[in-house]
Amino acid sequence: MNTKTTVISQAELNAQFACCDKIAAYWQSQGRTPAAYVETYGCQQNEADSEKLRGYLTQCGYQIVREAEGADVVILNTCAIREHAEQRVFGNLGALTHTKRRHPAQRIFLCGCMAGETKVSDRIRKSYPHVDGVFSTHHLWQFPEILWNVLSGKRRQFYVSDEPGSIAEGIPQVRDSQLKAWVSIMYGCNNFCTYCIVPYVRGRERSRQPEDILAECRWLIENGAKEITLLGQNVNSYGKDLACGMDFADLLAAIAQLPGEFLIRFMTSHPRDASAKLFDTMAKYDKIAKQLHLPFQSGSSRVLKAMNRHYDREGYLQKVLYAKKVMPQLVLTSDVIVGFPGETEEEFEETISLISQVHYDSLFTFIFSPRPGTPAAAMDDPTPKEEKSRRFDRLCAVQNAISEEIHQSYVGKTLRCLVDGVDADTLTARTEGGRLVRFAGSESLIGTYQDIQITGATTWSLTGKLA
Ligand code: SAH
Ligand code: SF4
Ligand code: F3S
C-alpha cells in the first residue's frame, strides 16, 4: 500500500473492541441495559460520525434512545462552522446539568468539530464540570477507551491533541437509514478558505482506499440501500494522497458499475477541482444522480480571491455551462456567503446576478460569521450587521422566486422517485435530482422506486400522485 495517510492498525482497533467488551461486562454485572443518546449538529460528516458512535455504543451494550433525560451516556457531536452553531451547543450543554442532577450517574461527552478548538476544550475544563469527556474528530476511534476510563473512575478525559488525522477502518456503524446511506470517502480539508474553520478542526485531506469504499458500497446495496451519498469536504481531491491511480471520477465510475438498483450522490465538490472528466462520468452512468452541489460562495472574483477559493466568476460559470451541456436535466445547488469582510454593494450585486444567471434549484445561504483563528476573522469588516441582513433577505427573495419557478416547471411531468418515508399523513419521495415530493400511498411502498406524476409545487417541495 502506497499512502501518505496514517492508518489505524487492526491491533489498535482490537484494543478499542476490548474496551467495548469490558464496558458490556460492567453493565451485565449491574444487571441492566444502559441507554445512550447521541445528538448531532452540523453536516453529513457529523451524521456519519454519529453512526460510528452509535455502532461503538451498541457494541458496548447500550440501547440507543431518543432523548438525554435518563440516558446513561449523552454525547453531543458538535459543529463549529458558525458562531450561532456553537452558541446553541453551549446552551444545550448547560441544560444537561439538570438531566445529570436527576440522574447523577449520567456521563456526558462533547465531540465533533468544536472539540477540535482549544478555546472550547479550555472553556469546558473550566466552566462545565458536569462534562466527563471531550474528544476531537481525530480521536473518535478511541471512544470505547475514553468511555471505559470514565466508567472505571479515572479523571475527566480530554482527547483533544491537534493532529493531521488518520483513517480507521472497521469501526461498527449503526445507520440512521438502511435505505439512504452515507459513505465517507475521505476526511479533512487542505483548502483553507479564509473564512472556514473546518481545516483546523478536521485535519488534512486523507482518502480511504478504493477497495474499502467499494466493499462498503457493495455491502450496503446487498443490504437494501437504494441511495448512497459519498461524503468529503472536497470529494474532487479524492485519491491525491493515495497514489492509487484513481481519482474521484474513477471511483464514481467503479461504484456505478456495481450490480443492483441504486443511485449515487456525492458532496461536496469544490469548483476548482470539478473537472470535465467528472461531469462526463456523471453523464455516462444512469446510477449516478444528475445532481450537483457546487458551492460558489460569491459571484465576485475579487471576493473569491479574498476567500482563497482558487477560481473566479468566469471559470465557475464555464464549468456550470459545461455540466449543464452534458447533463441537461442536472439539478444544481450551491452554498453562498453574504457579507464577507469588505464585500461592497456592487460585489453583492454580482452574487445576485450569478444566481439569476445560473438558476440554481436551491441554495444554502449564510451570513458571514467570523471564526476566531481564521484569516477572514482578522479582516476589516466595515459593513454593519443590518446591511448584511438586508443583503441576505434580498438574496433569499431572489432565490426563492427562482426555486419556485423551477418547481412549477415540474408540474405535469412524471418522475421516477425513491419513496423514502412518511411525514404527517403523506408519503415522501425524492426525485433523482434530490427534490422532495409528497404524495398519498401505502407505507408498503417505502424503499421502492415509483413513477410519480407531479401535480403541484411550492418553493420547497413538490406534490404528486402515483402514475
Ligand atoms: N467543504 C464544503 C463546505 C463545508 S461548510 C465546500 O467547500 O463547499 C458548508 C458551508 O458553510 C460553506 O460552503 C460555506 O458556504 C459556509 N460557511 C463556512 N464557513 C462559514 C463562515 N465562517 N461564515 C458563514 N458561512 C460559512
Ligand atoms: Fe471549508 Fe473551504 Fe475546506 Fe470547504 S473547501 S471545508 S469551505 S476550507
Ligand atoms: Fe460543522 Fe464540522 Fe460539518 S464544522 S459543517 S460539522 S465539518
XYZ file of C-alpha atoms and ligand atoms in Angstrom:
508
model
C 0.000 0.000 0.000
C 1.476 3.302 -1.081
C -0.051 6.025 1.044
C 0.838 9.182 2.945
C -2.110 8.652 5.238
C -1.786 7.233 8.759
C -3.978 4.157 9.065
C -5.075 2.914 12.489
C -3.853 -0.684 12.797
C -6.045 -3.696 13.500
C -4.221 -4.146 16.821
C -5.105 -0.585 17.866
C -8.740 -1.166 16.928
C -8.800 -4.510 18.729
C -7.725 -2.670 21.876
C -10.845 -0.490 21.456
C -13.032 -3.561 20.978
C -11.539 -4.986 24.176
C -12.764 -1.837 25.963
C -16.229 -2.426 24.455
C -16.160 -5.916 25.979
C -15.143 -4.554 29.404
C -17.951 -1.982 29.291
C -20.525 -4.594 28.229
C -19.376 -6.875 31.079
C -19.600 -3.977 33.547
C -23.247 -3.336 32.608
C -24.031 -7.034 32.694
C -22.759 -7.157 36.259
C -25.075 -4.228 37.058
C -27.952 -6.321 35.749
C -29.461 -3.792 33.347
C -29.258 -2.485 29.795
C -27.818 1.048 29.778
C -29.176 3.776 27.497
C -27.223 6.194 25.274
C -28.252 9.329 23.450
C -26.239 10.945 20.630
C -27.209 14.422 19.454
C -25.783 15.504 16.100
C -25.211 19.065 14.915
C -23.823 20.269 11.592
C -23.275 18.460 8.325
C -23.471 14.914 6.976
C -19.885 14.269 8.049
C -21.078 14.532 11.624
C -24.127 12.375 10.857
C -21.753 9.707 9.551
C -19.535 10.050 12.639
C -22.572 9.696 14.920
C -23.414 6.418 13.186
C -19.979 5.181 14.270
C -20.501 6.389 17.848
C -23.812 4.517 17.919
C -22.032 1.489 16.494
C -19.462 1.535 19.280
C -22.144 2.202 21.926
C -24.203 -0.744 20.703
C -21.127 -2.939 20.860
C -20.658 -1.750 24.475
C -24.172 -2.993 25.289
C -26.027 0.322 25.182
C -29.512 0.754 23.853
C -29.776 3.884 21.677
C -32.530 6.240 22.889
C -34.047 9.451 21.575
C -33.589 11.861 24.477
C -30.980 12.876 27.031
C -33.338 12.535 30.011
C -32.421 9.374 31.903
C -29.705 8.268 29.467
C -26.531 6.782 30.967
C -24.396 8.306 28.222
C -25.079 11.572 26.385
C -22.846 12.636 23.504
C -23.094 15.997 21.769
C -21.450 15.719 18.341
C -20.902 19.370 17.555
C -20.436 21.782 14.642
C -18.163 24.835 14.648
C -18.965 26.316 11.257
C -20.682 29.466 12.527
C -20.834 31.238 15.879
C -24.553 30.586 16.162
C -23.975 26.811 15.892
C -21.546 26.988 18.828
C -23.877 29.090 20.969
C -26.624 26.506 20.539
C -24.300 23.744 21.708
C -23.196 25.676 24.795
C -26.853 26.357 25.600
C -27.788 22.692 25.314
C -24.679 21.612 27.190
C -25.657 23.923 30.055
C -29.150 22.400 30.121
C -27.603 18.953 30.661
C -26.637 19.963 34.220
C -30.332 19.375 35.020
C -30.578 15.928 33.377
C -27.419 14.949 35.251
C -28.785 16.208 38.546
C -31.800 13.949 38.085
C -29.567 11.029 37.020
C -26.152 11.570 38.667
C -24.569 8.533 37.004
C -25.102 10.152 33.601
C -21.825 10.525 31.649
C -21.671 13.485 29.289
C -19.298 13.833 26.342
C -18.670 16.532 23.782
C -17.059 15.652 20.459
C -17.088 16.760 16.828
C -15.680 19.911 15.284
C -15.975 22.207 18.333
C -13.917 19.710 20.326
C -11.060 20.466 17.931
C -10.863 24.064 19.172
C -8.561 24.682 22.126
C -10.690 27.569 23.345
C -13.707 25.245 23.532
C -11.958 22.433 25.418
C -10.434 25.012 27.797
C -13.851 26.530 28.457
C -15.300 23.091 29.209
C -12.422 22.264 31.529
C -13.059 25.460 33.474
C -16.782 26.108 33.341
C -18.600 22.841 32.564
C -17.550 20.388 35.294
C -20.516 18.114 34.519
C -18.878 17.140 31.204
C -16.939 13.877 31.644
C -15.023 13.852 28.402
C -14.109 15.858 25.303
C -12.663 14.287 22.155
C -11.965 15.803 18.750
C -12.801 14.068 15.447
C -9.230 12.702 15.343
C -9.917 10.676 18.463
C -13.383 9.323 17.670
C -11.927 5.875 17.002
C -10.749 5.837 20.655
C -14.212 6.421 22.117
C -14.503 2.984 23.841
C -11.228 3.652 25.686
C -12.423 7.133 26.704
C -15.745 5.767 27.956
C -14.068 2.912 29.838
C -11.655 5.336 31.504
C -14.586 7.400 32.733
C -16.638 4.394 33.884
C -13.696 2.906 35.744
C -13.304 6.072 37.796
C -10.471 7.930 36.052
C -10.459 11.724 35.904
C -12.270 13.699 33.192
C -10.948 12.711 29.788
C -9.628 15.211 27.229
C -8.541 13.668 23.912
C -8.023 16.861 22.000
C -4.437 16.869 20.743
C -4.100 18.551 17.375
C -3.145 16.100 14.611
C -3.128 15.890 10.838
C -5.570 12.984 11.274
C -5.730 9.298 10.446
C -8.066 6.717 8.930
C -9.685 3.943 10.934
C -11.444 1.171 9.002
C -13.777 -1.303 10.656
C -15.492 0.853 13.292
C -19.002 -0.611 13.680
C -21.838 1.605 12.423
C -25.484 1.807 13.385
C -27.020 3.635 10.462
C -29.966 6.005 10.690
C -31.311 4.664 7.436
C -30.677 1.390 5.652
C -32.297 2.902 2.572
C -30.181 6.031 2.188
C -26.649 5.589 3.405
C -23.726 7.963 3.933
C -20.285 6.730 2.942
C -17.309 8.914 3.867
C -14.706 8.522 1.154
C -12.233 10.967 2.639
C -11.706 13.122 5.695
C -10.281 16.586 6.374
C -9.605 19.510 4.087
C -6.488 21.209 2.692
C -8.144 24.225 1.124
C -8.060 26.772 3.925
C -10.751 29.038 2.536
C -10.086 32.142 4.604
C -13.483 32.132 6.373
C -13.580 28.444 7.244
C -12.689 26.574 10.413
C -13.010 23.039 9.006
C -9.316 22.515 8.073
C -8.325 23.476 11.616
C -10.695 21.049 13.314
C -10.767 18.131 10.878
C -7.142 17.962 9.826
C -5.537 17.276 6.464
C -7.141 15.599 3.468
C -6.918 11.834 3.578
C -8.653 9.289 1.376
C -9.913 5.811 2.147
C -8.643 3.006 -0.044
C -10.925 2.438 -3.058
C -11.345 -1.257 -2.241
C -12.609 -0.388 1.269
C -15.127 2.079 -0.177
C -16.269 -0.369 -2.850
C -16.663 -3.164 -0.309
C -18.785 -0.898 1.908
C -20.975 0.186 -1.024
C -21.405 -3.403 -2.188
C -22.444 -4.458 1.312
C -24.909 -1.554 1.582
C -26.537 -2.341 -1.761
C -26.830 -6.030 -0.878
C -28.494 -4.971 2.381
C -31.173 -2.746 0.921
C -29.555 0.649 0.301
C -31.108 2.459 -2.678
C -29.162 5.679 -2.334
C -25.548 6.115 -1.371
C -24.174 9.577 -0.714
C -20.391 9.798 -0.869
C -19.045 12.328 1.602
C -15.971 14.507 1.785
C -15.230 18.224 2.236
C -13.871 18.243 -1.273
C -14.579 14.914 -2.953
C -12.781 16.084 -6.090
C -9.423 15.736 -4.378
C -10.127 12.082 -3.636
C -7.106 9.852 -4.128
C -4.465 12.572 -4.306
C -2.831 11.255 -1.133
C -3.065 7.592 -2.097
C -1.043 7.236 -5.279
C -3.533 4.520 -6.256
C -4.010 5.883 -9.751
C -7.676 6.593 -9.104
C -9.315 9.994 -8.980
C -12.858 10.818 -7.850
C -14.389 10.317 -11.296
C -12.777 6.850 -11.497
C -14.149 5.991 -8.065
C -17.652 7.122 -9.077
C -17.473 5.022 -12.237
C -16.351 1.970 -10.277
C -19.243 2.295 -7.811
C -21.726 2.918 -10.628
C -20.731 -0.443 -12.121
C -21.678 -2.405 -9.007
C -24.743 -4.612 -9.574
C -28.118 -3.597 -8.096
C -30.755 -0.878 -8.266
C -29.393 2.243 -6.595
C -28.371 5.880 -7.080
C -25.106 7.528 -6.096
C -24.906 11.111 -4.881
C -21.923 12.983 -3.504
C -20.961 16.141 -1.673
C -19.174 18.445 -1.630
C -17.474 19.344 -4.891
C -15.033 22.233 -4.817
C -15.436 24.157 -8.108
C -11.683 24.495 -8.535
C -11.237 20.727 -8.835
C -14.520 19.873 -10.583
C -13.322 18.572 -13.947
C -14.884 17.880 -17.343
C -13.988 14.245 -16.653
C -16.200 14.332 -13.544
C -19.168 15.760 -15.471
C -18.667 13.300 -18.349
C -18.614 10.418 -15.874
C -21.804 11.661 -14.212
C -23.455 11.908 -17.621
C -22.334 8.432 -18.661
C -23.782 6.330 -15.821
C -27.509 6.042 -15.049
C -26.706 5.124 -11.452
C -25.057 8.483 -10.769
C -27.767 11.013 -9.867
C -27.807 14.078 -12.083
C -27.463 16.279 -9.046
C -24.552 18.531 -8.252
C -23.861 20.622 -5.176
C -21.246 23.104 -6.364
C -20.737 25.891 -3.806
C -19.752 29.199 -5.413
C -19.705 31.300 -2.176
C -19.637 34.642 -4.037
C -20.310 35.997 -7.520
C -17.436 38.469 -7.272
C -13.963 37.437 -8.442
C -12.353 39.861 -6.010
C -14.210 38.372 -3.063
C -13.448 34.830 -4.272
C -9.775 35.722 -4.261
C -10.030 37.104 -0.731
C -11.762 33.864 0.231
C -8.830 31.854 -1.216
C -11.187 29.841 -3.421
C -8.820 29.484 -6.410
C -11.417 30.081 -9.134
C -13.079 33.208 -10.458
C -16.601 34.026 -11.579
C -15.874 33.253 -15.231
C -14.162 29.948 -14.500
C -17.073 28.892 -12.316
C -19.670 29.824 -14.923
C -17.799 27.924 -17.620
C -17.841 24.761 -15.522
C -21.556 25.102 -14.835
C -22.218 25.661 -18.520
C -20.318 22.503 -19.426
C -22.033 20.447 -16.715
C -25.457 21.596 -17.952
C -24.484 20.862 -21.540
C -23.600 17.223 -20.854
C -26.458 16.808 -18.317
C -29.421 18.915 -19.477
C -31.584 17.563 -16.629
C -28.981 18.474 -13.960
C -30.294 19.677 -10.595
C -27.821 22.231 -9.322
C -27.500 23.516 -5.755
C -24.910 25.669 -4.034
C -23.701 27.451 -0.906
C -23.273 31.218 -0.751
C -21.957 33.601 1.893
C -23.130 37.204 2.100
C -21.320 39.918 3.977
C -17.785 38.546 3.636
C -15.444 41.225 5.111
C -15.199 44.135 2.708
C -17.926 42.887 0.325
C -19.283 46.018 -1.388
C -22.822 46.598 -2.614
C -21.598 46.100 -6.214
C -19.898 42.833 -5.284
C -23.074 41.660 -3.611
C -24.967 42.532 -6.815
C -22.547 40.246 -8.668
C -23.709 37.408 -6.426
C -27.337 38.236 -7.277
C -26.554 38.317 -10.980
C -24.721 34.982 -10.767
C -27.656 33.205 -9.162
C -30.032 34.732 -11.708
C -27.740 33.556 -14.494
C -27.158 30.008 -13.195
C -30.713 29.370 -11.974
C -29.981 27.076 -9.016
C -32.686 24.678 -7.927
C -31.947 25.719 -4.353
C -29.285 27.452 -2.295
C -27.878 27.228 1.205
C -27.410 30.861 2.194
C -25.232 32.087 5.046
C -24.253 35.404 6.578
C -20.501 35.538 7.171
C -19.647 34.520 10.710
C -16.103 35.344 11.876
C -14.351 32.224 13.185
C -11.506 33.168 15.555
C -8.179 31.948 14.208
C -9.169 32.081 10.521
C -7.684 34.841 8.319
C -11.086 36.358 7.471
C -11.872 36.928 11.155
C -8.987 39.429 11.234
C -10.038 41.276 8.052
C -11.542 44.752 8.100
C -15.307 44.410 8.104
C -16.947 47.839 7.957
C -20.392 46.697 6.724
C -22.990 46.991 9.521
C -24.979 43.945 10.602
C -28.272 45.462 9.430
C -26.877 45.959 5.955
C -25.736 42.329 5.816
C -29.200 41.202 6.919
C -30.756 43.301 4.180
C -28.482 41.687 1.581
C -29.292 38.274 2.975
C -33.063 38.852 2.747
C -32.737 40.182 -0.789
C -30.695 37.139 -1.840
C -33.241 34.744 -0.326
C -36.117 36.522 -2.081
C -34.396 36.295 -5.476
C -33.534 32.627 -4.949
C -36.983 31.682 -3.636
C -38.585 33.063 -6.784
C -36.156 31.002 -8.904
C -36.738 27.833 -6.851
C -40.484 28.251 -7.158
C -40.283 28.866 -10.900
C -38.167 25.724 -11.399
C -40.507 23.692 -9.201
C -43.564 24.913 -11.162
C -41.958 23.626 -14.348
C -42.117 20.080 -12.892
C -45.944 20.139 -12.809
C -47.390 17.632 -15.282
C -44.152 15.627 -15.539
C -43.826 12.037 -14.389
C -40.619 11.277 -12.478
C -39.060 8.145 -11.088
C -38.665 8.723 -7.340
C -37.413 6.766 -4.360
C -40.158 6.529 -1.726
C -38.240 7.181 1.479
C -40.646 7.794 4.362
C -43.807 9.240 5.861
C -44.315 12.776 7.080
C -47.620 13.705 8.750
C -50.214 11.986 6.562
C -48.268 11.835 3.260
C -45.557 9.619 1.891
C -42.299 11.338 0.961
C -40.109 10.591 -2.016
C -37.041 12.046 -3.701
C -36.568 12.714 -7.377
C -33.277 11.746 -8.979
C -32.241 15.368 -8.503
C -32.994 15.108 -4.793
C -36.191 17.231 -4.775
C -38.785 16.348 -2.127
C -42.150 15.008 -3.379
C -45.206 14.397 -1.179
C -47.933 12.022 -2.300
C -50.620 9.684 -0.962
C -49.977 5.945 -0.915
C -49.438 2.842 1.129
C -46.466 2.684 3.504
C -45.548 -0.613 1.863
C -44.112 1.476 -0.993
C -41.301 2.787 1.234
C -37.995 1.583 -0.122
C -39.173 1.234 -3.724
C -38.772 3.403 -6.812
C -42.112 4.642 -8.181
C -43.218 6.769 -11.125
C -44.909 9.828 -9.657
C -46.830 12.408 -11.634
C -46.166 15.903 -10.278
C -49.413 17.787 -9.660
C -48.301 20.801 -7.616
C -45.279 22.764 -6.428
C -44.112 25.241 -3.801
C -40.714 26.865 -3.252
C -39.612 23.962 -1.078
C -41.324 20.820 -2.344
C -43.469 19.096 -4.948
C -46.733 17.209 -4.624
C -47.784 14.346 -6.819
C -49.697 11.112 -7.303
C -48.717 7.605 -8.333
C -48.624 7.442 -12.125
N -16.401 21.809 2.062
C -17.572 22.426 1.634
C -18.283 23.291 2.653
C -18.375 22.914 4.058
S -19.021 24.129 5.109
C -17.212 23.322 0.477
O -16.142 23.857 0.412
O -18.070 23.544 -0.331
C -20.603 24.462 4.398
C -20.807 25.891 4.032
O -20.791 26.713 5.173
C -19.742 26.507 3.154
O -19.895 26.152 1.820
C -19.948 27.969 3.378
O -20.900 28.492 2.485
C -20.497 28.034 4.782
N -19.515 28.591 5.706
C -18.325 28.076 6.054
N -17.688 28.896 6.931
C -18.510 29.952 7.130
C -18.420 31.152 7.912
N -17.342 31.423 8.662
N -19.441 32.029 7.879
C -20.535 31.773 7.123
N -20.677 30.671 6.356
C -19.680 29.770 6.366
Fe -14.035 24.931 4.372
Fe -13.128 25.603 2.002
Fe -12.483 23.241 3.044
Fe -14.956 23.696 2.230
S -13.144 23.637 0.923
S -14.328 22.750 4.159
S -15.249 25.845 2.716
S -11.863 25.237 3.802
Fe -19.876 21.787 11.012
Fe -17.756 20.280 11.156
Fe -19.527 19.834 9.277
S -17.791 22.448 11.451
S -20.404 21.839 8.893
S -19.880 19.632 11.425
S -17.334 19.579 9.110
